Coordinates of C-alpha atoms in Angstrom, one line a residue:
M1 CA 69.6 -142.2 60.2
C2 CA 69.8 -142.2 63.9
S3 CA 68.8 -138.9 65.3
S4 CA 66.2 -136.2 64.6
D5 CA 65.3 -137.4 61.1
I6 CA 64.4 -140.8 62.4
K7 CA 62.6 -139.5 65.5
R8 CA 60.3 -137.6 63.4
D9 CA 58.4 -140.8 62.8
T10 CA 56.0 -141.5 65.7
S11 CA 55.1 -145.1 65.3
I12 CA 56.6 -147.9 67.4
D13 CA 57.3 -150.0 64.2
V14 CA 59.5 -147.2 62.9
K15 CA 61.3 -147.0 66.2
R16 CA 62.0 -150.8 66.0
A17 CA 63.2 -150.4 62.5
Q18 CA 65.7 -147.9 63.7
R19 CA 67.3 -150.5 65.9
S20 CA 68.7 -152.4 62.8
V21 CA 71.3 -150.2 61.1
T22 CA 74.7 -150.3 59.5
L23 CA 77.8 -149.9 61.7
E24 CA 78.5 -146.5 60.3
E25 CA 75.0 -145.4 61.4
A26 CA 75.4 -147.1 64.8
L27 CA 78.5 -145.0 65.4
V28 CA 76.4 -141.9 64.8
C29 CA 73.9 -143.2 67.4
T30 CA 76.6 -143.3 70.1
K31 CA 76.6 -139.5 70.0
F32 CA 79.8 -137.5 70.0
G33 CA 80.7 -136.8 73.6
K34 CA 83.0 -137.4 76.6
F35 CA 84.2 -140.8 75.4
N36 CA 85.3 -139.3 72.0
Y37 CA 87.1 -136.5 73.7
L38 CA 88.8 -139.0 76.1
I39 CA 90.0 -141.3 73.4
T40 CA 91.2 -138.4 71.3
I41 CA 93.3 -137.0 74.2
I42 CA 94.8 -140.5 75.0
S43 CA 95.6 -141.0 71.3
G44 CA 97.3 -137.6 71.2
V45 CA 99.3 -138.4 74.2
I46 CA 100.4 -141.7 72.7
L47 CA 101.6 -139.8 69.6
S48 CA 103.5 -137.5 72.0
T49 CA 105.2 -140.5 73.6
V50 CA 106.5 -141.5 70.1
L51 CA 108.0 -138.0 69.8
L52 CA 109.6 -138.2 73.3
E53 CA 111.1 -141.6 72.6
T54 CA 112.5 -140.7 69.2
L55 CA 113.3 -136.9 69.2
G56 CA 114.2 -136.7 72.9
I57 CA 117.6 -138.0 71.9
S58 CA 118.3 -134.8 70.1
F59 CA 118.6 -132.9 73.4
I60 CA 121.0 -135.3 75.0
I61 CA 123.4 -135.6 72.1
T62 CA 125.2 -132.3 73.1
N63 CA 125.4 -133.5 76.7
A64 CA 126.4 -137.1 76.0
T65 CA 129.1 -136.3 73.4
C66 CA 131.9 -136.1 75.9
D67 CA 130.6 -138.9 78.2
L68 CA 130.4 -141.4 75.3
L69 CA 133.0 -139.8 73.0
L70 CA 130.5 -139.5 70.1
T71 CA 131.9 -138.8 66.7
T72 CA 129.9 -137.0 64.0
Q73 CA 129.0 -140.3 62.4
E74 CA 127.9 -141.8 65.7
K75 CA 125.8 -138.8 66.5
G76 CA 124.1 -139.2 63.1
A77 CA 123.6 -142.9 63.8
L78 CA 122.2 -142.2 67.3
S79 CA 119.8 -139.7 65.8
A80 CA 118.5 -142.1 63.2
I81 CA 118.5 -145.4 65.1
A82 CA 115.1 -145.1 66.7
F83 CA 113.5 -144.4 63.4
A84 CA 115.3 -147.5 62.0
G85 CA 113.5 -149.5 64.7
I86 CA 110.2 -148.0 63.7
I87 CA 110.8 -148.8 60.1
S88 CA 111.7 -152.4 60.8
S89 CA 108.6 -153.0 62.8
S90 CA 105.9 -150.9 61.2
H91 CA 104.8 -153.6 58.7
L92 CA 104.7 -156.1 61.6
W93 CA 102.5 -153.9 63.8
G94 CA 100.2 -153.0 60.9
F95 CA 99.7 -156.7 60.2
L96 CA 99.2 -157.6 63.9
A97 CA 96.8 -154.7 64.4
D98 CA 94.7 -155.8 61.5
T99 CA 94.6 -159.5 62.6
K100 CA 94.9 -159.4 66.4
G101 CA 93.4 -156.1 67.3
R102 CA 94.5 -152.5 67.7
R103 CA 94.4 -152.2 71.5
K104 CA 95.8 -155.6 72.1
I105 CA 99.0 -154.7 70.2
I106 CA 99.5 -151.2 71.5
V107 CA 99.3 -151.8 75.2
P108 CA 102.1 -154.4 75.6
A109 CA 104.3 -152.6 73.1
L110 CA 104.1 -149.4 75.2
F111 CA 105.2 -151.3 78.3
I112 CA 108.1 -152.9 76.5
T113 CA 109.1 -149.5 75.1
S114 CA 109.4 -148.2 78.7
V115 CA 111.6 -151.0 79.8
C116 CA 114.0 -150.5 76.9
S117 CA 114.1 -146.8 77.5
L118 CA 114.9 -147.3 81.2
L119 CA 117.7 -149.6 80.3
S120 CA 119.1 -147.2 77.7
S121 CA 119.5 -144.5 80.4
I122 CA 122.2 -146.6 82.1
S123 CA 124.2 -147.4 78.9
N124 CA 127.9 -147.1 79.4
N125 CA 129.0 -147.0 75.7
F126 CA 127.7 -146.0 72.3
Y127 CA 126.9 -149.5 71.1
M128 CA 124.7 -150.4 74.1
L129 CA 122.9 -147.1 73.8
V130 CA 122.3 -147.4 70.1
I131 CA 120.9 -151.0 70.4
L132 CA 118.5 -150.1 73.2
R133 CA 117.3 -147.0 71.4
Y134 CA 116.7 -149.2 68.3
L135 CA 114.5 -151.4 70.5
C136 CA 112.6 -148.3 71.8
G137 CA 111.8 -147.4 68.2
F138 CA 110.9 -150.9 67.3
F139 CA 108.2 -151.2 70.0
V140 CA 107.0 -147.6 70.2
S141 CA 106.1 -148.0 66.5
A142 CA 103.1 -150.0 67.5
G143 CA 101.4 -146.9 68.7
S144 CA 102.7 -144.4 66.2
A145 CA 100.5 -145.6 63.3
T146 CA 98.0 -148.1 64.7
I147 CA 96.5 -145.4 67.0
Y148 CA 95.2 -143.5 64.0
A149 CA 93.1 -146.5 62.9
Y150 CA 92.0 -147.2 66.5
L151 CA 90.9 -143.7 67.0
G152 CA 89.2 -143.3 63.6
E153 CA 87.2 -146.5 64.1
F154 CA 85.3 -145.1 67.0
H155 CA 84.0 -142.3 64.8
D156 CA 81.6 -142.0 61.8
S157 CA 82.8 -140.5 58.5
K158 CA 81.8 -137.0 59.4
T159 CA 83.7 -136.8 62.7
R160 CA 86.6 -139.1 61.8
T161 CA 88.9 -136.5 60.3
R162 CA 88.1 -134.0 63.0
S163 CA 89.0 -136.6 65.7
V164 CA 92.3 -137.4 64.0
M165 CA 93.1 -133.7 63.9
G166 CA 92.0 -133.4 67.5
A167 CA 94.6 -136.0 68.5
S168 CA 97.1 -134.0 66.5
I169 CA 96.2 -130.9 68.5
V170 CA 96.9 -132.8 71.7
F171 CA 100.1 -134.1 70.2
G172 CA 101.1 -130.5 69.5
F173 CA 100.6 -129.5 73.1
G174 CA 102.3 -132.7 74.1
C175 CA 105.3 -131.8 72.0
M176 CA 105.7 -128.7 74.2
T177 CA 106.6 -130.9 77.1
L178 CA 109.8 -132.0 75.3
P179 CA 111.8 -128.7 75.7
L180 CA 110.2 -128.1 79.1
L181 CA 111.4 -131.5 80.3
A182 CA 114.8 -130.9 78.8
L183 CA 115.0 -127.5 80.5
I184 CA 114.1 -129.0 83.9
C185 CA 116.2 -132.1 83.7
L186 CA 119.3 -131.3 81.7
N187 CA 120.5 -128.0 83.1
Q188 CA 121.4 -129.4 86.5
E189 CA 124.9 -130.1 87.9
W190 CA 124.4 -133.1 90.1
Q191 CA 126.0 -136.5 89.2
F192 CA 126.9 -139.7 91.0
Y193 CA 129.0 -142.8 90.2
I194 CA 127.4 -146.2 90.0
P195 CA 130.3 -148.7 90.3
V196 CA 128.3 -151.8 89.5
I197 CA 127.8 -150.7 85.9
D198 CA 130.7 -148.2 85.8
I199 CA 128.8 -145.1 84.8
V200 CA 128.5 -141.6 86.0
Y201 CA 124.8 -141.0 86.3
K202 CA 124.1 -137.5 85.0
P203 CA 121.0 -135.4 84.2
W204 CA 120.9 -136.5 80.6
R205 CA 120.4 -140.1 81.7
F206 CA 117.6 -139.1 84.0
F207 CA 116.0 -137.2 81.1
L208 CA 115.6 -140.5 79.2
V209 CA 113.8 -141.9 82.2
V210 CA 111.4 -139.0 82.4
C211 CA 110.7 -139.2 78.6
T212 CA 109.4 -142.7 79.0
L213 CA 106.9 -142.1 81.8
P214 CA 104.0 -141.1 79.4
S215 CA 104.4 -144.5 77.7
I216 CA 103.6 -146.3 80.9
L217 CA 100.7 -144.0 81.7
C218 CA 99.2 -144.4 78.2
A219 CA 99.5 -148.2 78.4
I220 CA 97.5 -148.2 81.6
A221 CA 94.9 -145.9 80.3
L222 CA 94.5 -147.8 77.0
Y223 CA 94.1 -151.1 78.9
K224 CA 90.9 -149.7 80.4
L225 CA 89.4 -148.8 77.0
P226 CA 87.6 -151.2 74.7
E227 CA 88.8 -152.6 71.4
S228 CA 87.8 -150.8 68.2
P229 CA 84.1 -151.6 67.4
K230 CA 84.9 -151.8 63.7
Y231 CA 87.7 -154.3 64.3
K232 CA 85.3 -156.5 66.4
Y233 CA 82.6 -156.2 63.8
S234 CA 85.0 -157.2 61.0
K235 CA 85.9 -160.3 62.9
G236 CA 82.2 -161.3 63.1
H237 CA 81.8 -160.5 66.8
H238 CA 78.5 -158.5 66.3
D239 CA 77.3 -159.0 69.9
V240 CA 80.6 -157.7 71.3
T241 CA 80.4 -154.7 68.9
I242 CA 77.0 -153.8 70.3
L243 CA 78.3 -154.0 73.8
I244 CA 81.2 -151.7 73.0
L245 CA 78.8 -149.2 71.3
Q246 CA 76.4 -149.4 74.2
Q247 CA 79.2 -148.5 76.7
V248 CA 80.4 -145.6 74.5
Y249 CA 76.8 -144.4 74.2
A250 CA 76.4 -144.6 78.0
F251 CA 79.7 -142.8 78.6
N252 CA 78.7 -140.0 76.2
T253 CA 75.1 -139.5 77.3
G254 CA 75.0 -140.6 80.9
K255 CA 72.1 -143.0 80.1
E256 CA 71.9 -146.7 80.7
P257 CA 73.7 -148.9 78.1
D258 CA 70.5 -150.8 77.3
T259 CA 68.9 -147.6 76.1
F260 CA 71.2 -147.6 73.1
P261 CA 68.8 -147.3 70.1
V262 CA 70.5 -150.1 68.1
T263 CA 70.2 -153.8 68.8
K264 CA 71.4 -155.2 65.5
I265 CA 74.0 -154.2 63.0
V266 CA 73.5 -155.3 59.5
D267 CA 76.1 -156.0 56.9
E268 CA 76.2 -153.6 54.0
S269 CA 77.2 -156.2 51.5
E270 CA 77.6 -159.9 51.0
T271 CA 81.3 -159.2 50.2
F272 CA 82.0 -158.7 53.8
K273 CA 80.6 -162.1 54.8
K274 CA 82.6 -163.8 52.0
K275 CA 85.9 -162.1 53.1
R276 CA 85.2 -162.9 56.7
V277 CA 84.8 -166.6 56.0
E278 CA 87.9 -166.7 53.8
S279 CA 90.0 -164.9 56.4
S280 CA 88.7 -167.1 59.2
D281 CA 89.8 -170.2 57.4
C282 CA 93.2 -168.7 56.8
S283 CA 93.7 -167.6 60.4
D284 CA 93.2 -171.1 61.6
D285 CA 96.1 -172.3 59.5
N286 CA 98.3 -169.4 60.5
N287 CA 98.9 -170.9 63.9
K288 CA 100.4 -174.0 62.4
S289 CA 103.1 -172.6 60.3
I290 CA 105.4 -169.6 60.2
M291 CA 105.4 -169.8 56.5
K292 CA 101.7 -169.5 56.4
L293 CA 101.8 -166.6 58.8
C294 CA 104.3 -164.8 56.5
R295 CA 102.0 -165.6 53.6
K296 CA 99.1 -163.9 55.4
V297 CA 101.3 -160.8 55.9
V298 CA 101.9 -160.7 52.2
D299 CA 98.2 -161.3 51.4
Q300 CA 97.3 -158.5 53.8
T301 CA 99.8 -156.1 52.1
F302 CA 99.5 -157.1 48.5
P303 CA 96.1 -155.4 47.9
L304 CA 97.8 -152.0 48.7
F305 CA 100.0 -152.4 45.7
K306 CA 97.5 -153.2 43.0
P307 CA 94.6 -151.1 41.6
P308 CA 92.7 -149.3 42.9
Y309 CA 95.0 -148.7 45.8
L310 CA 98.5 -148.7 44.1
N311 CA 98.4 -145.0 43.2
R312 CA 97.1 -144.0 46.6
T313 CA 99.8 -146.1 48.4
C314 CA 102.6 -144.7 46.4
I315 CA 101.5 -141.0 46.9
A316 CA 101.0 -141.5 50.6
C317 CA 104.4 -143.1 51.0
I318 CA 106.3 -140.5 49.0
L319 CA 104.6 -137.7 50.8
Q320 CA 105.4 -139.1 54.2
F321 CA 109.0 -139.8 53.2
G322 CA 109.5 -136.2 52.1
I323 CA 107.9 -134.8 55.2
F324 CA 109.9 -136.9 57.7
V325 CA 113.2 -136.2 55.9
T326 CA 112.9 -132.6 57.0
S327 CA 110.6 -132.6 60.1
N328 CA 112.7 -135.2 61.9
G329 CA 116.0 -135.2 60.1
M330 CA 116.5 -131.5 60.5
Y331 CA 115.0 -131.4 64.0
M332 CA 117.6 -133.9 65.3
I333 CA 120.3 -131.2 64.9
F334 CA 118.1 -128.3 65.9
P335 CA 119.0 -128.1 69.6
D336 CA 122.7 -128.6 68.8
I337 CA 122.7 -125.8 66.2
L338 CA 120.9 -123.4 68.5
N339 CA 123.4 -124.2 71.2
R340 CA 126.3 -123.5 68.8
I341 CA 124.8 -120.2 67.8
A342 CA 124.5 -119.2 71.5
D343 CA 128.2 -120.3 72.1
Y344 CA 129.3 -118.3 69.1
T345 CA 127.4 -115.2 70.3
N346 CA 129.0 -115.5 73.7
K347 CA 132.5 -115.8 72.2
V348 CA 132.2 -113.3 69.4
Q349 CA 130.5 -110.0 70.5
N350 CA 128.0 -108.9 67.9
G351 CA 129.3 -111.5 65.6
T352 CA 126.0 -112.9 64.6
E353 CA 124.9 -109.8 62.7
A354 CA 127.2 -110.3 59.7
V355 CA 127.4 -114.1 59.4
T356 CA 125.0 -116.8 58.2
L357 CA 123.8 -119.9 60.1
C358 CA 126.1 -122.2 58.2
Q359 CA 129.1 -120.0 58.9
V360 CA 128.4 -120.3 62.6
V361 CA 128.2 -124.1 62.2
E362 CA 131.6 -124.1 60.5
Y363 CA 133.1 -121.9 63.2
T364 CA 131.9 -124.1 66.1
T365 CA 132.9 -127.5 64.6
F366 CA 135.6 -129.4 66.6
D367 CA 137.2 -132.8 66.4
V368 CA 135.9 -135.1 69.2
G369 CA 139.0 -137.2 68.8
V370 CA 141.0 -134.7 70.9
L371 CA 138.8 -135.5 73.9
E372 CA 140.0 -139.1 74.3
N373 CA 143.5 -138.2 75.6
N374 CA 143.1 -134.6 76.6
A375 CA 141.1 -133.9 79.8
S376 CA 141.6 -130.2 79.6
A377 CA 140.0 -130.1 76.2
T378 CA 137.0 -131.9 77.7
I379 CA 136.5 -129.2 80.2
E380 CA 136.9 -126.5 77.6
Q381 CA 134.9 -127.8 74.7
C382 CA 132.2 -130.0 76.2
N383 CA 128.9 -128.3 77.0
Q384 CA 127.3 -130.1 79.9
K385 CA 124.4 -127.5 79.8
L386 CA 122.3 -126.2 77.0
D387 CA 121.9 -122.4 76.5
F388 CA 118.5 -121.0 77.5
S389 CA 117.9 -119.7 74.0
T390 CA 117.9 -123.4 72.8
F391 CA 114.9 -124.2 75.0
K392 CA 113.3 -120.9 74.1
N393 CA 113.4 -121.5 70.4
S394 CA 112.5 -125.1 70.8
M395 CA 109.5 -124.1 72.8
M396 CA 108.6 -121.6 70.1
L397 CA 108.5 -124.4 67.6
E398 CA 106.3 -126.5 69.8
V399 CA 103.9 -123.6 70.4
L400 CA 103.7 -123.1 66.6
Y401 CA 102.8 -126.8 66.3
A402 CA 100.1 -126.6 68.9
V403 CA 98.6 -123.5 67.4
G404 CA 99.0 -124.9 63.9
F405 CA 97.2 -128.2 64.7
S406 CA 94.4 -126.2 66.3
I407 CA 94.0 -124.0 63.3
I408 CA 94.1 -127.0 60.9
G409 CA 91.6 -128.8 63.1
A410 CA 89.2 -125.9 62.8
L411 CA 89.7 -125.3 59.1
I412 CA 90.2 -128.8 57.6
N413 CA 86.4 -129.5 57.0
K414 CA 85.8 -126.0 55.7
V415 CA 88.6 -125.5 53.3
G416 CA 89.7 -129.1 52.6
K417 CA 93.0 -130.8 52.9
L418 CA 94.6 -129.7 49.7
P419 CA 94.9 -125.9 50.4
I420 CA 96.4 -126.7 53.9
L421 CA 99.0 -129.1 52.4
V422 CA 100.0 -126.7 49.6
F423 CA 100.3 -123.7 52.0
I424 CA 102.5 -125.5 54.5
F425 CA 104.7 -127.4 52.0
F426 CA 105.5 -124.3 49.9
G427 CA 105.8 -122.0 52.9
C428 CA 108.2 -124.3 54.8
G429 CA 110.1 -125.2 51.7
I430 CA 110.8 -121.6 50.7
S431 CA 111.8 -120.8 54.3
G432 CA 114.3 -123.6 54.3
I433 CA 116.0 -122.4 51.2
M434 CA 116.0 -118.7 52.3
S435 CA 117.6 -119.6 55.7
V436 CA 121.0 -120.2 54.1
F437 CA 121.1 -116.7 52.7
S438 CA 119.9 -114.9 55.8
T439 CA 121.7 -113.6 58.9
V440 CA 121.7 -115.8 62.0
Q441 CA 118.7 -114.2 63.8
L442 CA 116.5 -114.3 60.8
A443 CA 117.8 -117.8 59.9
I444 CA 116.7 -119.1 63.3
I445 CA 113.1 -118.0 62.5
L446 CA 113.2 -119.5 59.0
Y447 CA 114.6 -122.7 60.5
V448 CA 111.7 -122.9 62.9
I449 CA 109.2 -122.4 60.0
L450 CA 111.0 -125.1 58.0
L451 CA 110.5 -127.6 60.8
C452 CA 106.7 -126.8 60.9
C453 CA 106.4 -129.0 57.9
G454 CA 105.5 -131.8 60.4
L455 CA 102.0 -130.2 60.6
T456 CA 101.3 -132.0 57.3
I457 CA 101.8 -135.5 58.8
A458 CA 98.4 -135.5 60.4
V459 CA 96.7 -134.1 57.3
V460 CA 98.2 -136.8 55.1
N461 CA 97.2 -139.4 57.7
A462 CA 93.6 -138.0 57.7
A463 CA 93.6 -138.3 53.9
T464 CA 95.0 -141.8 54.0
V465 CA 92.3 -143.0 56.5
D466 CA 89.6 -142.0 54.1
L467 CA 91.2 -143.8 51.1
Y468 CA 91.1 -147.4 52.4
P469 CA 88.6 -149.8 53.8
T470 CA 88.8 -151.0 57.4
N471 CA 90.7 -154.2 56.6
L472 CA 93.5 -152.3 54.9
R473 CA 93.5 -149.1 56.8
A474 CA 95.9 -149.9 59.6
M475 CA 98.3 -151.6 57.2
A476 CA 98.1 -148.6 54.8
I477 CA 98.9 -146.1 57.5
C478 CA 101.7 -148.2 58.9
L479 CA 103.2 -148.6 55.5
S480 CA 103.0 -144.9 54.7
L481 CA 104.5 -144.0 58.1
M482 CA 107.1 -146.7 57.6
S483 CA 108.1 -144.8 54.5
G484 CA 108.1 -141.6 56.6
R485 CA 110.3 -143.2 59.2
A486 CA 112.7 -144.2 56.4
G487 CA 112.8 -140.5 55.6
S488 CA 113.7 -139.9 59.2
V489 CA 116.5 -142.4 59.1
V490 CA 117.9 -141.0 55.8
G491 CA 117.4 -137.4 57.0
S492 CA 118.9 -137.9 60.5
F493 CA 121.9 -139.8 59.3
V494 CA 122.6 -137.6 56.2
V495 CA 122.0 -134.4 58.0
G496 CA 124.2 -135.5 61.0
I497 CA 127.1 -136.3 58.7
F498 CA 126.9 -133.4 56.2
I499 CA 125.7 -130.5 58.3
E500 CA 129.3 -129.7 59.2
T501 CA 130.7 -130.2 55.7
S502 CA 127.8 -129.2 53.4
C503 CA 125.5 -127.1 55.5
N504 CA 124.1 -125.0 52.6
A505 CA 123.2 -128.0 50.5
T506 CA 121.6 -129.6 53.5
F507 CA 119.1 -126.8 54.0
I508 CA 118.4 -126.2 50.3
G509 CA 117.8 -129.9 49.7
S510 CA 115.3 -130.0 52.6
G511 CA 113.4 -127.0 51.3
A512 CA 113.3 -128.3 47.7
S513 CA 111.9 -131.7 48.8
L514 CA 109.0 -130.0 50.6
I515 CA 108.2 -127.9 47.5
A516 CA 108.1 -131.2 45.5
C517 CA 105.7 -132.7 48.1
G518 CA 103.5 -129.6 47.7
V519 CA 103.2 -130.3 44.0
L520 CA 102.5 -134.0 44.6
S521 CA 99.7 -133.2 46.9
F522 CA 97.5 -132.3 43.9
F523 CA 97.5 -135.9 42.9
I524 CA 96.0 -137.4 46.1
P525 CA 92.7 -139.1 45.1
N526 CA 89.6 -137.2 46.2
I527 CA 91.8 -134.5 47.8
M528 CA 89.4 -131.7 46.7
K529 CA 86.5 -133.2 48.7
R530 CA 85.8 -131.3 51.9
K531 CA 83.7 -134.0 53.7
A532 CA 84.4 -137.7 54.2
E533 CA 82.2 -140.1 52.3
S534 CA 79.4 -141.6 54.3
S535 CA 79.9 -145.1 52.8
C536 CA 83.0 -146.7 54.0
S537 CA 84.7 -149.3 55.9
T538 CA 82.0 -151.2 57.6
T539 CA 81.6 -153.6 54.7
E540 CA 85.0 -155.0 54.4
K541 CA 87.5 -156.8 56.6
D542 CA 89.5 -159.7 57.7
P543 CA 88.5 -161.8 60.8
E544 CA 89.9 -163.6 63.7
T545 CA 89.3 -164.5 67.3
A546 CA 89.0 -161.9 70.1
E547 CA 88.0 -161.8 73.6
N548 CA 85.2 -160.2 75.5
E549 CA 87.7 -158.8 78.0
D550 CA 88.1 -155.9 75.5
V551 CA 84.7 -154.8 76.5
T552 CA 84.7 -155.7 80.2
N553 CA 87.9 -153.8 80.9
F554 CA 86.2 -150.6 79.9

């Protein structure tokens, strides 16, 4: 409606008519260009910060075990606690993002995440560390789900899925920094004592500091970008929406903002106006009472659990739960298991050829209780460094993620989401089951493939974005990812506890859950469609006040 097909008309009257369009058509008029690439990259880096803050702990568990005298249960709790923080706040961030604005919520949350992470690096006991890592998860959650809605709302229906997958590609490359940072930071021998807080500052503490730096950079970058135009429009700020779209257009084309070929955005239905008035009345009351605020949270969430969205919400939540159980739960022990295999190989010449992965885990298990009163045992059994093979295999996993996201991004509009989901779920699930029956070297490869199930997270998110209108989208994604984080907590804690006592069952259970997710994928509504619908989210939403600084900061 905006480009060549409109420009075929030569009369001035037709050109004027072009200036009054729907928001979806106005987004097409901004042209896909530099701004879209920029916001896609920033969104991908924000997703990477979530990984650094939550999964980075998996690399320090081996190093911190002796310093903090971590038991098996405590290591499981430490692995899961950041995800528990994400779960407890996902609903809150979804509500705030839908009522206060996407960008306005993400920026301060990222700054607070960095403060909590910096403090966690100087923890002198398990309880202080676990509380601060919980807070890191609590605040970093604001970006983990809301950023999908923020990114998607700068794109029209034809480019929305591709942009989400583009951010996932950046995320895949960002994931590669985790083992690289671990290799650079952890395998050093320096240390110094800080008497004020009674800790020995070691490389694993510095690693936590390095992992939080992207959060600070992303918060600064996002502060300079505008608020979502769809969010502003849904709140009734049509003039601000036009200003945002003008600046996006100018950034993409290099032309002056006032040459943007749209001067008015029209509502697609009277329903939008009605909902906006109703929501506006409600938002005025929200400031008067906590009970009314809680009621609005319920009102914002309730539509997701009744037709026509109930079925969609349940499927999205179950899929994300199943994915995260394995992708995060099994990943938290990945560096530790790789390091155990390396230790076993060094102690038992050629011993890995005849044994399975779980036999190695059993052989390398030791009781941390002997470390409390036995200094010599500390020197003998505590690994202050990670074997190079740990970083090599971790890097291989991240490369597979980067390549996988790139392939998915290229194919998703051509083959559709369903074939991709089925292929990954079944492939990873079968690999997980086969890993317990294979020799160690083959099992490592199968283990890496098992963890590639995380590639489906972005595909499910892309499907979820297309299933809901604007006023429910952020909440829907937050709820589905909250379910996924619940899977992370369950997976991390259960795997941490049972990997040493029921190793075979742990791997088989993870693989079987992925196969079940593959079957469930067939029931996602409209999953067979290869292109996003052109109708969509510009006609519905919930309002509230916002400020013009969202535009002027850009």
